[in-house]
Coordinates of C-alpha atoms and ligand atoms in Angstrom, one line a residue:
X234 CA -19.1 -11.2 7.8
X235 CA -17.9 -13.6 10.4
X236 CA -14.8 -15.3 8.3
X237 CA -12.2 -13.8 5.8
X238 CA -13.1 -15.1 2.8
X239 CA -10.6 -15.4 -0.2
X240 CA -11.0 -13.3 -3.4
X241 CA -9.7 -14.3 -6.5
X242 CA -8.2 -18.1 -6.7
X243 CA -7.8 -18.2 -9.9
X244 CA -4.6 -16.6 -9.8
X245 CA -1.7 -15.1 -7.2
X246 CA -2.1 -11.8 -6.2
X247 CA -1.2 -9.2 -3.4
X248 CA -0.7 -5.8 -2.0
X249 CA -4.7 -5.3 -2.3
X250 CA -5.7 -1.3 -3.0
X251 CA -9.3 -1.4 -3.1
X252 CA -11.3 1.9 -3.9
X253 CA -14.8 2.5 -4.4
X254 CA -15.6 4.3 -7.7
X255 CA -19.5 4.4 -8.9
X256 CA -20.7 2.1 -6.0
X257 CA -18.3 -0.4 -6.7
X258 CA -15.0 -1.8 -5.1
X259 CA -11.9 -1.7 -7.7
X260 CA -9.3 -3.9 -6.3
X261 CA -6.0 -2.7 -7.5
X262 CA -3.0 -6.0 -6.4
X263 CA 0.6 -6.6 -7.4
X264 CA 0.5 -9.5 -10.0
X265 CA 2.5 -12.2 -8.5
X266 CA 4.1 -15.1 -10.4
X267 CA 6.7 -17.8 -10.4
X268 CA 9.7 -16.3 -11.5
X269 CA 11.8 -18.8 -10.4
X270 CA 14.3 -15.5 -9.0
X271 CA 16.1 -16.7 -5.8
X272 CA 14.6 -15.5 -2.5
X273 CA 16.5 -12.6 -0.5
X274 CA 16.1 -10.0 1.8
X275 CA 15.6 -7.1 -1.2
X276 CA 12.4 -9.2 -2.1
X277 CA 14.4 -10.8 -5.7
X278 CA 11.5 -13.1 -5.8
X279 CA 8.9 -10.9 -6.4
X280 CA 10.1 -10.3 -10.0
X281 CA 5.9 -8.7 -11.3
X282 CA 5.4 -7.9 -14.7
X283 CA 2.0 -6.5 -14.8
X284 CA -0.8 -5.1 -12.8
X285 CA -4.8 -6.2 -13.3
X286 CA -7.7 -4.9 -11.9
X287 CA -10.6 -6.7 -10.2
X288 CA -14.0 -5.6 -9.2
X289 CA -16.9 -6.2 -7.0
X290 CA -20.2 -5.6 -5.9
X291 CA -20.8 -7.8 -3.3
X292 CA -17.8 -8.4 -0.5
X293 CA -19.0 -11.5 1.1
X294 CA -20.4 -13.7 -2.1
X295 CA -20.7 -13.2 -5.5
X296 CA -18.3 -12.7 -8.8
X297 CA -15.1 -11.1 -8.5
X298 CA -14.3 -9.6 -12.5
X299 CA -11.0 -10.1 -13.5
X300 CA -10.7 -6.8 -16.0
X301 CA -7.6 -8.3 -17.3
X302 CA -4.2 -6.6 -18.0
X303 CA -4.1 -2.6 -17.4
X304 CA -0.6 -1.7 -17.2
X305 CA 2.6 -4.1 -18.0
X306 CA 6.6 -3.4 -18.0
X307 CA 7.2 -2.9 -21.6
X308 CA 4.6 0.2 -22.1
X309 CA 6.4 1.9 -19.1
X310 CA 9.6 3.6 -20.8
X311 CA 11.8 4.1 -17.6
X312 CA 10.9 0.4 -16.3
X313 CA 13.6 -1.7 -15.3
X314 CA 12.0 -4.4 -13.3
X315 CA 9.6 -5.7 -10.3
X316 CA 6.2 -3.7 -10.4
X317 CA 5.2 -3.6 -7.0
X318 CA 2.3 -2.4 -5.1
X319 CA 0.2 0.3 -6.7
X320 CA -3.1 2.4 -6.0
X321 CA -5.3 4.4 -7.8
X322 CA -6.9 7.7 -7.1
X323 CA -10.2 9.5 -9.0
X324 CA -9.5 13.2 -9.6
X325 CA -11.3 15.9 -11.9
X326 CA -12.9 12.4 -13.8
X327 CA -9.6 10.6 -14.4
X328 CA -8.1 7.5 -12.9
X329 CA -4.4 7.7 -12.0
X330 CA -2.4 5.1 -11.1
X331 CA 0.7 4.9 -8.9
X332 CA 2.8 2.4 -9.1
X333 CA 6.3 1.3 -7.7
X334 CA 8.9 0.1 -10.0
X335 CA 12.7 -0.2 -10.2
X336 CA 14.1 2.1 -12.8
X337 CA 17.1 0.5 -15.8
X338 CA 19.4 1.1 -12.5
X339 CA 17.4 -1.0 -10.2
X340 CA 16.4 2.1 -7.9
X341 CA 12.8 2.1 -7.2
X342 CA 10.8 5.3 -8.4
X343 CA 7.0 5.9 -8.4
X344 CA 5.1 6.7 -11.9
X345 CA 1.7 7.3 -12.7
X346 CA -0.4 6.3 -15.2
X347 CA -3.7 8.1 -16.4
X348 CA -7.1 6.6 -17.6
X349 CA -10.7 8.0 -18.0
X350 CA -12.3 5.1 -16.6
X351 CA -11.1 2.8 -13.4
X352 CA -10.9 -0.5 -15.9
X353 CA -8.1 1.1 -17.4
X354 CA -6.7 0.8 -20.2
X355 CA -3.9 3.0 -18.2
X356 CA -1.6 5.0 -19.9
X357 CA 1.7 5.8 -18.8
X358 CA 3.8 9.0 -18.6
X359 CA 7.4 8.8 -19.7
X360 CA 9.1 9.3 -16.5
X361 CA 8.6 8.8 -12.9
X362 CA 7.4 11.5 -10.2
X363 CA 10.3 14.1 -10.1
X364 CA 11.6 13.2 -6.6
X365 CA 9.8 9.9 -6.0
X366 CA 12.0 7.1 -4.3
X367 CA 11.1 3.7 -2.8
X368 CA 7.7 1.9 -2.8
X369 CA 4.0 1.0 -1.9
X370 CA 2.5 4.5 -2.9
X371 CA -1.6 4.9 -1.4
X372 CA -3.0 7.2 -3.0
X373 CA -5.2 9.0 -0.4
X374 CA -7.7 12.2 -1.7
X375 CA -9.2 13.8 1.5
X376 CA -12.6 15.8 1.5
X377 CA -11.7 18.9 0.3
X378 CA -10.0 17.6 -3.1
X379 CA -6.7 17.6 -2.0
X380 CA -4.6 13.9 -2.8
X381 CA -1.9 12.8 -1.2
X382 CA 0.3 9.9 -1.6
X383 CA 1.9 8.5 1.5
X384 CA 4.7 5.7 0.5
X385 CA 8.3 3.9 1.6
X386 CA 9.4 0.9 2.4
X387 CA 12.8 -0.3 4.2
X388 CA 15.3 -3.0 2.9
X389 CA 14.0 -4.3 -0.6
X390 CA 12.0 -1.2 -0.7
X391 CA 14.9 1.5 -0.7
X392 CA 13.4 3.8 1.7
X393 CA 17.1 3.0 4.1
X394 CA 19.1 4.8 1.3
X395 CA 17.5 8.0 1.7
X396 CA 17.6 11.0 4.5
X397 CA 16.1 14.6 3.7
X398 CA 15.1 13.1 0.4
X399 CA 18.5 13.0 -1.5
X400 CA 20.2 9.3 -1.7
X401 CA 23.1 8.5 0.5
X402 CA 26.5 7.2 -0.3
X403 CA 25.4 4.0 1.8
X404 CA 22.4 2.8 3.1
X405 CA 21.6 3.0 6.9
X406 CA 19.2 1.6 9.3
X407 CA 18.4 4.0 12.6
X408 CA 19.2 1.2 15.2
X409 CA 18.1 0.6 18.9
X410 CA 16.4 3.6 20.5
X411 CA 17.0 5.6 17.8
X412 CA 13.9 6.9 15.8
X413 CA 12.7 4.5 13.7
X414 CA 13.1 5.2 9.9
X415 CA 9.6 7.2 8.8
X416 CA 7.2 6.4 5.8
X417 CA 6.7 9.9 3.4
X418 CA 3.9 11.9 2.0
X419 CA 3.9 14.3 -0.5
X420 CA 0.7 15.9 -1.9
X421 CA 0.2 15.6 -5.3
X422 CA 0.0 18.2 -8.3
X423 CA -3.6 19.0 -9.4
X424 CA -3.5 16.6 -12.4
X425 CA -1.9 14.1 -10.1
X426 CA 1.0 13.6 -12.3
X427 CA 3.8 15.3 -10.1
X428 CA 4.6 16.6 -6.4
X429 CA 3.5 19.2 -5.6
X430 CA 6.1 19.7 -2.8
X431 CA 8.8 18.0 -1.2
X432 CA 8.2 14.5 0.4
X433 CA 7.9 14.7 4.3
X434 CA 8.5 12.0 6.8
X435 CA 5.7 10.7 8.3
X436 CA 5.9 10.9 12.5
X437 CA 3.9 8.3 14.4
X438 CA 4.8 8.8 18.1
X439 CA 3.4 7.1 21.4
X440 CA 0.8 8.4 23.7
X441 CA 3.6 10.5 25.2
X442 CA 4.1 11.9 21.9
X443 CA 7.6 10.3 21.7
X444 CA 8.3 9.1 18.1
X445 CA 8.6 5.0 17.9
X446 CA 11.8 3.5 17.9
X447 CA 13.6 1.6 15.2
X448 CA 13.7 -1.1 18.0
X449 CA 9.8 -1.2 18.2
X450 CA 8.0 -4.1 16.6
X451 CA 5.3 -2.0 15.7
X452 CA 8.0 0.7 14.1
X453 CA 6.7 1.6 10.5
X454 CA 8.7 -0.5 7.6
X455 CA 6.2 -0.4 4.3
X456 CA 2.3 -0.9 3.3
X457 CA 1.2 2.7 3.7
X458 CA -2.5 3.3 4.3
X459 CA -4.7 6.3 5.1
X460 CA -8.3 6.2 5.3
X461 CA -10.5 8.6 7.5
X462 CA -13.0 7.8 9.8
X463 CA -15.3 10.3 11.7
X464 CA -13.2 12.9 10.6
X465 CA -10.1 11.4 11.9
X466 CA -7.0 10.3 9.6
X467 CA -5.9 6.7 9.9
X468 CA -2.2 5.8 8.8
X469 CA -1.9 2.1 8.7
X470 CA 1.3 -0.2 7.7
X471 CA 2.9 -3.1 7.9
X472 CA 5.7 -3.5 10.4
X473 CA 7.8 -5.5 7.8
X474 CA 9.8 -8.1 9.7
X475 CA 7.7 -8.2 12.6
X476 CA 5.2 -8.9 10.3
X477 CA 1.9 -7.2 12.1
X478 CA -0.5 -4.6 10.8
X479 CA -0.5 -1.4 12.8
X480 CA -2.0 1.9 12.9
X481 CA -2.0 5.4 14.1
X482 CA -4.3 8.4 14.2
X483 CA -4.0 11.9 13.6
X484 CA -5.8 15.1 12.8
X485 CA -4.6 16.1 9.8
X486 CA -3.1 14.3 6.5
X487 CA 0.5 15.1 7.5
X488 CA 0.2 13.6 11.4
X489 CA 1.7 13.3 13.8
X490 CA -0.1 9.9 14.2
X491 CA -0.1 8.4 17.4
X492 CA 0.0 4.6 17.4
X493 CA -2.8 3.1 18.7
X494 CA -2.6 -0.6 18.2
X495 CA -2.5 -4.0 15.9
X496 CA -4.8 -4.9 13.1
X497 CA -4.2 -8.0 12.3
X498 CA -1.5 -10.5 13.7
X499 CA 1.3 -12.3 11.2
X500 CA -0.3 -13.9 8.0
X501 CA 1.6 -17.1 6.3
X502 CA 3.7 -15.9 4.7
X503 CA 6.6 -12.8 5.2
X504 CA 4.8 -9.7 3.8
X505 CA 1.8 -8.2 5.4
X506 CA 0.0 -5.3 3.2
X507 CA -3.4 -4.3 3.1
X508 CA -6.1 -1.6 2.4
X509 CA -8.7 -0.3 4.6
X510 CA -12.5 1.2 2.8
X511 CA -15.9 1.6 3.6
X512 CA -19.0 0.3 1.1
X513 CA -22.4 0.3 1.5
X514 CA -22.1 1.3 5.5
X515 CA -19.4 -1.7 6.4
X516 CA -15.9 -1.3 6.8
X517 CA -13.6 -3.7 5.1
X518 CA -9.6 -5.0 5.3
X519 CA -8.4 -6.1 2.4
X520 CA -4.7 -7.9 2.6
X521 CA -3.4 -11.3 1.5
X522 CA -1.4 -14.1 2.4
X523 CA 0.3 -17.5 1.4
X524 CA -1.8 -20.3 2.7
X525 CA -3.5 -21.4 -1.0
X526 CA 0.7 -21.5 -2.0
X527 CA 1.7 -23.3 0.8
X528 CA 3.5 -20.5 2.0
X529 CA 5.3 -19.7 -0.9
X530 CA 6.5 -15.7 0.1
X531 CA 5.9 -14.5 -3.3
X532 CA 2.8 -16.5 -4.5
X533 CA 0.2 -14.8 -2.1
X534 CA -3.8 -14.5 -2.3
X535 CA -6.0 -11.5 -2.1
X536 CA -8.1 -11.4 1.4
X537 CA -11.1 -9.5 2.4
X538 CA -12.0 -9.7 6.1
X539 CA -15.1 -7.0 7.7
X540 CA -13.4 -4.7 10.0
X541 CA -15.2 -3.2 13.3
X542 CA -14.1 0.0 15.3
X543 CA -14.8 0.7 19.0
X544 CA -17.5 3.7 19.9
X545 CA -14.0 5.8 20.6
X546 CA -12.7 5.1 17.0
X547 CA -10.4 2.0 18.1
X548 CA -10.1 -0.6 15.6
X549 CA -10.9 -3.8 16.6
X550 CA -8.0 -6.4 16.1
X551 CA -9.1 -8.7 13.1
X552 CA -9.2 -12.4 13.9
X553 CA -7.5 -14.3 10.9
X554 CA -9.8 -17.3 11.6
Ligands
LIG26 O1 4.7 -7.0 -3.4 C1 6.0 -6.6 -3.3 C2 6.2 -6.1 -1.9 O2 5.9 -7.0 -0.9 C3 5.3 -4.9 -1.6 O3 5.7 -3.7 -2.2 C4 5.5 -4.9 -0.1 O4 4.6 -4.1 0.6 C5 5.3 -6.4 0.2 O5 4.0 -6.7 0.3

């Protein structure tokens, strides 16, 4: 696949989790739309209502199947506002969803809804996670059966408000050569529905094993991603408002991940967010950006683009071209 191709212009869509479930890629996006909400640094213009799924069997050609609506804000009883990026996890033959979503008080939670097939029609339980804060959950389930969902994001996304997991009186931003502010990951109960212990920071460090710092443009700030390749764990994210695509390797789900190098350099548009999975033998980035929209932030289009690794396991920077 020599040129990203664009997935699904028929409509505005972002924040791209695709999964394969029975030898075909489910692509699960934030739902964007014209809202008309002012744009600010808390991301008030990306007011979603409603998540849909799309699927695939082909990456570079062929239909992409809208499946229509499969969760929405009014069946979600603690949903305030702004459904933002989800993902969705097989386990023990169910499909569960988790999503981001600002509670009644505008505090971002995670919740999870349940279906028995990957079309939906999802169902969702009455409260969030017990515990869950901020944003952009990936919902990651590693070989032996285990799933873990690593999530977090800085400014619009909360994660600044919180230290040792318990909201502050005020938020704060690590500064300078301080360590930079960490994304979380907290395995998940057996039915998926709850933690099953208490969220932990996730440390991506330099070759020197020296965590980043929050002056680093390459410093997490949201778009969590783990895949594994070779038997290796890949944490990816966005660097927010430096607007790349990083990534960092480790040996187990929990890290530390050292940083290893850029994905793919600034999209049009402010947010970067992606997903990284393998079908049928090729490897393939999904992400978005605003060129269809003229570069309108919140009106973005889903992306795929074929993604090669080095014969050490580097991942070869993606050309946007
Ligand atoms: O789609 C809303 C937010 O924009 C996501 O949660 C962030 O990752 C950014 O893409």
């Amino acid at each position: 696949m020599n040129h990203p191709r664009y997935l699904f212009p028929e409509d505005y869509m972002a924040d791209p989790s695709a999964n394969v479930f029975n030898n075909r890629i489910y692509i699960y996006p934030s739902h964007d739309r014209d809202s008309g909400s002012a744009e600010d640094d808390d991301g008030g213009h990306f007011e979603m209502r409603d998540y849909h799924v799309l699927s695939l069997d082909q990456v570079e050609q062929g239909p992409v199947t809208d499946h229509g609506c499969i969760l929405s804000l009014e069946q979600v009883p603690w949903a305030g506002r702004q459904m933002w990026d989800n993902d969705v996890v097989e386990k023990n033959g169910r499909y569960h969803l988790v999503f981001s979503c600002k509670d009644k008080n505008d505090v971002f939670h995670l919740g999870v809804a349940v279906a028995d097939r990957p079309e939906g029609p999802f169902v969702p339980q009455p409260d969030p996670i017990r515990g869950s804060y901020s944003i952009d959950p990936c919902a990651f389930k590693d070989d032996d059966g285990a799933v873990y969902v690593y999530f977090g994001g800085i400014w619009g996304g909360q994660l600044q408000w919180y230290r040792d997991n318990k909201m502050l009186k005020a938020e704060r931003l690590p500064e300078g050569d301080e360590p930079a502010l960490p994304g979380r990951v907290a395995r998940l109960t057996d039915d998926c529905l709850q933690f099953a212990e208490a969220p932990r920071p996730v440390p991506v460090v330099d070759a020197q094993g020296r965590p980043l710092r929050a002056d680093d443009p390459q410093r997490f700030f949201e778009a969590s991603w783990m895949h594994k390749y070779r038997g290796r764990y890949y944490y990816s994210y966005s660097t927010g408002d430096s607007h790349l695509l990083c990534y960092a390797t480790g040996d187990n789900p929990y890290g530390p991940f050292t940083y290893r190098g850029v994905i793919l350099d600034p999209v049009v548009g402010w947010t970067t967010h992606h997903s990284i999975v393998e079908f049928r033998g090729c490897w393939y980035l999904f992400y978005h950006d605003c060129v269809p929209s003229r570069g309108t932030t919140w009106l973005r289009s889903l992306k795929v683009q074929e993604l090669y690794y080095d014969e050490d396991g580097a991942i070869q920077k993606v050309s946007n071209d």
